[in-house]
Coordinates of C-alpha atoms in Angstrom, one line a residue:
M1 CA 93.0 102.2 83.3
F2 CA 90.2 104.7 83.7
A3 CA 88.8 107.0 81.0
N4 CA 91.8 108.3 79.0
D5 CA 94.4 107.9 81.7
I6 CA 96.5 104.8 82.0
L7 CA 99.6 103.8 83.9
L8 CA 101.9 101.1 82.4
F9 CA 104.8 99.6 84.4
S10 CA 107.8 97.9 82.9
Q11 CA 111.4 96.9 83.4
A12 CA 113.9 99.3 82.0
D13 CA 115.3 96.9 79.4
E14 CA 115.0 96.5 75.6
C15 CA 113.0 93.3 75.7
S16 CA 110.4 94.7 78.1
I17 CA 110.0 97.9 76.1
K18 CA 109.5 96.0 72.9
L19 CA 106.7 93.9 74.6
L20 CA 105.2 97.1 76.0
L21 CA 105.1 98.8 72.5
E22 CA 103.7 95.6 70.9
G23 CA 100.9 95.4 73.4
L24 CA 100.2 99.2 73.1
N25 CA 100.1 99.1 69.3
R26 CA 97.7 96.1 69.4
F27 CA 95.4 98.0 71.7
L28 CA 95.5 101.1 69.5
E29 CA 94.7 99.0 66.4
A30 CA 91.8 97.2 68.1
S31 CA 90.3 100.3 69.6
G32 CA 90.9 102.8 66.8
M33 CA 92.4 105.2 69.4
C34 CA 95.7 107.1 69.1
L35 CA 98.2 108.3 71.6
N36 CA 98.6 112.0 72.5
L37 CA 102.4 112.1 72.8
N38 CA 102.2 115.6 74.3
K39 CA 100.6 114.1 77.4
C40 CA 102.7 110.9 77.5
T41 CA 105.8 110.8 79.8
V42 CA 108.2 108.1 81.0
V43 CA 109.2 108.1 84.7
F44 CA 112.3 106.1 85.8
G45 CA 113.5 104.8 89.0
N46 CA 117.2 104.0 89.6
T47 CA 118.1 103.8 85.9
P48 CA 121.3 104.9 84.2
T49 CA 121.1 108.1 82.1
S50 CA 122.1 106.3 78.9
T51 CA 119.3 103.7 79.4
R52 CA 116.8 106.5 80.0
E53 CA 117.7 108.3 76.8
Q54 CA 117.6 105.1 74.8
I55 CA 114.1 104.2 76.1
C56 CA 112.7 107.7 75.5
R57 CA 113.9 107.6 71.9
A58 CA 112.3 104.2 71.4
L59 CA 109.0 105.4 72.9
N60 CA 109.2 108.9 71.4
M61 CA 108.2 110.3 74.8
Q62 CA 109.7 112.8 77.2
I63 CA 111.1 112.1 80.6
G64 CA 108.5 112.8 83.4
T65 CA 109.1 113.6 87.0
L66 CA 107.5 112.6 90.3
P67 CA 105.0 113.1 91.7
L68 CA 102.7 112.0 88.9
K69 CA 99.1 113.0 88.6
Y70 CA 96.5 110.4 87.8
L71 CA 93.0 111.7 87.2
C72 CA 94.2 115.0 88.7
L73 CA 95.2 113.3 91.9
P74 CA 98.9 113.6 92.9
L75 CA 100.4 110.1 93.4
V76 CA 102.6 110.7 96.5
S77 CA 103.9 108.3 99.1
R78 CA 103.5 110.9 101.9
G79 CA 100.3 112.6 102.9
L80 CA 98.8 115.3 100.6
S81 CA 99.7 118.8 101.5
A82 CA 97.6 121.9 100.9
A83 CA 99.8 122.8 97.9
D84 CA 99.1 119.3 96.4
C85 CA 95.4 120.1 96.7
K86 CA 95.4 123.5 95.0
C87 CA 94.2 121.8 91.8
L88 CA 91.0 120.7 93.6
I89 CA 90.3 124.2 94.9
M90 CA 91.0 125.8 91.5
K91 CA 88.6 123.3 89.8
M92 CA 85.8 124.0 92.3
A93 CA 86.3 127.8 91.8
D94 CA 86.2 127.4 88.0
K95 CA 83.0 125.4 88.2
I96 CA 81.1 128.3 89.9
Q97 CA 82.6 131.0 87.6
A98 CA 80.8 129.8 84.4
W99 CA 78.4 132.5 83.1
T100 CA 75.5 130.0 83.1
N101 CA 75.8 129.7 86.9
K102 CA 75.2 133.5 87.5
C103 CA 71.5 133.1 86.6
L104 CA 70.8 130.2 89.0
S105 CA 68.4 130.7 91.9
F106 CA 69.2 129.5 95.4
S107 CA 67.6 126.1 94.8
G108 CA 69.5 125.9 91.5
R109 CA 72.8 126.6 93.2
L110 CA 72.0 124.0 95.8
Q111 CA 71.4 121.4 93.1
H112 CA 74.7 122.5 91.4
I113 CA 76.6 122.0 94.7
Q114 CA 75.1 118.5 95.2
A115 CA 75.6 117.4 91.6
T116 CA 79.0 118.9 90.7
L117 CA 81.0 120.5 93.6
S118 CA 80.3 117.8 96.2
G119 CA 81.0 115.1 93.6
L120 CA 84.3 116.7 92.7
H121 CA 85.7 117.0 96.2
N122 CA 84.2 113.6 97.2
F123 CA 86.3 112.0 94.4
W124 CA 89.4 113.3 96.1
I125 CA 88.2 112.4 99.6
I126 CA 87.5 108.8 98.6
N127 CA 91.1 108.4 97.3
A128 CA 93.1 110.4 99.9
V129 CA 93.0 111.9 103.3
L130 CA 92.8 115.7 102.6
P131 CA 94.4 118.3 104.9
K132 CA 92.1 120.2 107.2
S133 CA 92.8 123.5 105.5
T134 CA 91.8 122.0 102.2
L135 CA 88.5 120.7 103.6
K136 CA 87.8 124.1 105.1
D137 CA 88.5 125.8 101.7
C138 CA 86.1 123.4 100.0
E139 CA 83.4 124.2 102.5
N140 CA 84.0 127.9 102.2
I141 CA 83.6 127.8 98.4
M142 CA 80.3 125.9 98.6
H143 CA 79.1 128.1 101.5
N144 CA 79.8 131.4 99.7
Y145 CA 78.4 130.1 96.4
L146 CA 75.2 128.8 98.0
W147 CA 74.4 132.2 99.6
A148 CA 76.0 134.7 97.2
G149 CA 76.3 132.9 93.9
S150 CA 79.5 133.4 91.9
G151 CA 79.5 137.2 92.8
G152 CA 81.4 137.0 96.1
R153 CA 80.3 136.9 99.7
K154 CA 77.0 137.5 101.4
R155 CA 75.8 137.0 105.0
S156 CA 74.4 133.5 105.5
K157 CA 71.0 133.1 107.0
V158 CA 71.8 130.0 108.9
S159 CA 75.0 128.2 110.0
W160 CA 76.7 125.8 107.6
S161 CA 76.4 123.0 110.2
L162 CA 72.6 123.4 110.0
V163 CA 72.7 123.5 106.2
C164 CA 74.6 120.1 106.3
K165 CA 72.0 118.4 108.4
P166 CA 69.6 115.8 106.7
K167 CA 66.4 117.3 105.4
E168 CA 64.4 115.3 108.0
E169 CA 66.3 117.3 110.7
G170 CA 65.7 120.7 109.0
G171 CA 68.8 120.9 106.9
L172 CA 69.4 120.9 103.1
G173 CA 71.0 117.5 102.8
L174 CA 74.6 118.6 102.2
R175 CA 77.4 117.0 104.0
R176 CA 80.4 118.3 106.0
S177 CA 83.7 117.7 104.3
T178 CA 85.2 116.4 107.5
D179 CA 82.4 113.9 107.9
C180 CA 82.9 112.7 104.3
N181 CA 86.6 112.3 104.9
K182 CA 85.9 110.2 108.0
A183 CA 83.3 108.1 106.2
A184 CA 85.7 107.3 103.3
V185 CA 88.3 106.1 105.8
M186 CA 85.7 104.1 107.8
K187 CA 84.8 102.4 104.6
L188 CA 88.4 101.1 104.4
I189 CA 88.1 99.9 108.0
W190 CA 84.9 98.0 107.0
E191 CA 86.6 96.4 104.0
I192 CA 89.5 95.1 106.3
L193 CA 87.1 93.8 109.0
T194 CA 84.9 92.0 106.4
N195 CA 88.0 90.7 104.6
K196 CA 86.9 92.1 101.3
Q197 CA 88.9 90.4 98.5
T198 CA 90.7 93.4 97.0
L199 CA 94.4 93.9 96.3
W200 CA 94.5 96.7 98.9
V201 CA 93.1 94.6 101.7
R202 CA 95.4 91.7 100.9
W203 CA 98.4 94.0 100.8
C204 CA 97.4 95.7 104.1
K205 CA 97.0 92.3 105.9
A206 CA 100.3 91.0 104.6
E207 CA 102.5 94.1 104.9
I208 CA 101.0 96.2 107.7
L209 CA 98.8 94.1 110.0
K210 CA 101.1 91.0 109.6
G211 CA 98.7 88.7 111.5
Q212 CA 97.7 91.3 114.0
S213 CA 94.1 92.4 114.7
L214 CA 93.2 95.8 113.5
W215 CA 91.8 96.5 117.0
Q216 CA 95.0 95.7 118.8
M217 CA 97.4 97.3 116.4
E218 CA 99.5 100.2 117.9
R219 CA 100.4 103.4 116.1
K220 CA 104.1 103.3 115.1
Q221 CA 106.7 105.1 113.1
G222 CA 106.5 104.9 109.4
L223 CA 102.7 104.5 109.0
S224 CA 101.1 106.5 106.2
V225 CA 98.7 109.4 106.9
T226 CA 95.8 107.3 105.9
W227 CA 96.7 104.5 108.3
K228 CA 97.2 106.9 111.2
F229 CA 93.8 108.5 110.5
L230 CA 92.3 105.0 110.2
L231 CA 93.6 103.9 113.6
N232 CA 92.3 107.1 115.2
L233 CA 88.8 106.2 114.0
R234 CA 88.7 102.7 115.5
N235 CA 86.8 103.8 118.6
L236 CA 84.2 105.7 116.5
I237 CA 83.5 102.7 114.2
S238 CA 83.5 100.2 117.1
A239 CA 80.8 102.2 118.9
N240 CA 78.6 102.0 115.8
L241 CA 79.1 98.3 114.9
V242 CA 76.5 95.7 115.6
Y243 CA 77.9 92.1 115.4
S244 CA 75.6 89.4 114.0
I245 CA 76.8 86.1 115.2
G246 CA 75.5 83.2 113.2
H247 CA 76.4 80.2 110.9
N248 CA 78.1 82.3 108.2
S249 CA 79.9 84.8 110.5
S250 CA 83.6 84.9 110.7
W251 CA 84.4 87.4 113.4
S252 CA 87.5 86.9 115.6
L253 CA 86.6 85.4 118.9
W254 CA 89.3 87.1 120.8
N255 CA 90.1 90.4 119.0
D256 CA 86.8 91.7 117.5
P257 CA 84.8 93.9 120.0
W258 CA 81.6 91.9 119.6
L259 CA 80.7 91.8 123.3
H260 CA 79.4 95.2 124.4
N261 CA 82.0 97.0 122.2
R262 CA 85.0 95.3 123.9
S263 CA 87.0 92.3 122.8
L264 CA 87.6 89.2 125.0
F265 CA 91.3 89.9 124.7
E266 CA 90.8 93.4 126.1
R267 CA 88.6 92.0 128.9
L268 CA 90.4 88.8 129.9
G269 CA 94.0 89.1 128.5
N270 CA 96.4 86.5 127.2
R271 CA 95.9 84.1 130.1
A272 CA 92.3 83.4 129.1
I273 CA 93.3 82.5 125.6
Y274 CA 95.9 80.1 127.0
D275 CA 93.5 78.5 129.5
S276 CA 90.8 78.1 126.9
G277 CA 92.9 75.9 124.7
L278 CA 91.5 77.7 121.6
S279 CA 93.5 79.2 118.8
R280 CA 94.2 82.9 118.7
E281 CA 92.6 82.8 115.2
A282 CA 89.4 81.2 116.5
T283 CA 86.2 82.7 114.9
L284 CA 82.6 82.8 115.8

């Protein structure tokens, strides 16, 4: 649950629906809130039509369709398309069309981009890998707004790549959308490497890695867009990792590239593991 959006999952049977309604009513009584039935829908899986109609009558809700949107994000099993991200582009465009923004100076527009527009598109980037065309559209909106305000286009005085450099390097401290997209996925890699105790990490290790090391995993059919992008970034994150070996470390002896950005498995192969007498799961 986040803000006013909540997803509830249940079996499509009478007993489960009764329990769902009971819990929902208790929550409403305790919180003093009420349901907006115009925004509530029920989405079914492989459920008979008669059962669907019965449940919708009991809940007094309409049947919804997939894909759902949660906090404006489309919940899809495939990668997001440019069409899925139109909502983001429209929201960013709406933010700069407000009459109050027409009076902002250059520095005011810069602050508005940092506080509002960047935050809006970063929320999407943190939760999904966005198409390149969408990232380009986001940058175009911010670029045009920075130099011309909400009135249209104007020749820029410096390149966008320079604008997005840190202030210490002569830029304005904005960030490239592509870099933000990479950083968000690299954060997922870091969570896997450090074995962060989250449901997503546990699921990935059980269902995708299945005992394999992230560094040795090969790209294969059926991987999600996020995982394909994640595997493509392994070399980039490996080149920027510094391993601290000590009493509390738990890096993989054979699979982590802790020795000059290469793993012992990559250097020595399977025979070295066999000859050493150590487990493949040995840590240091």
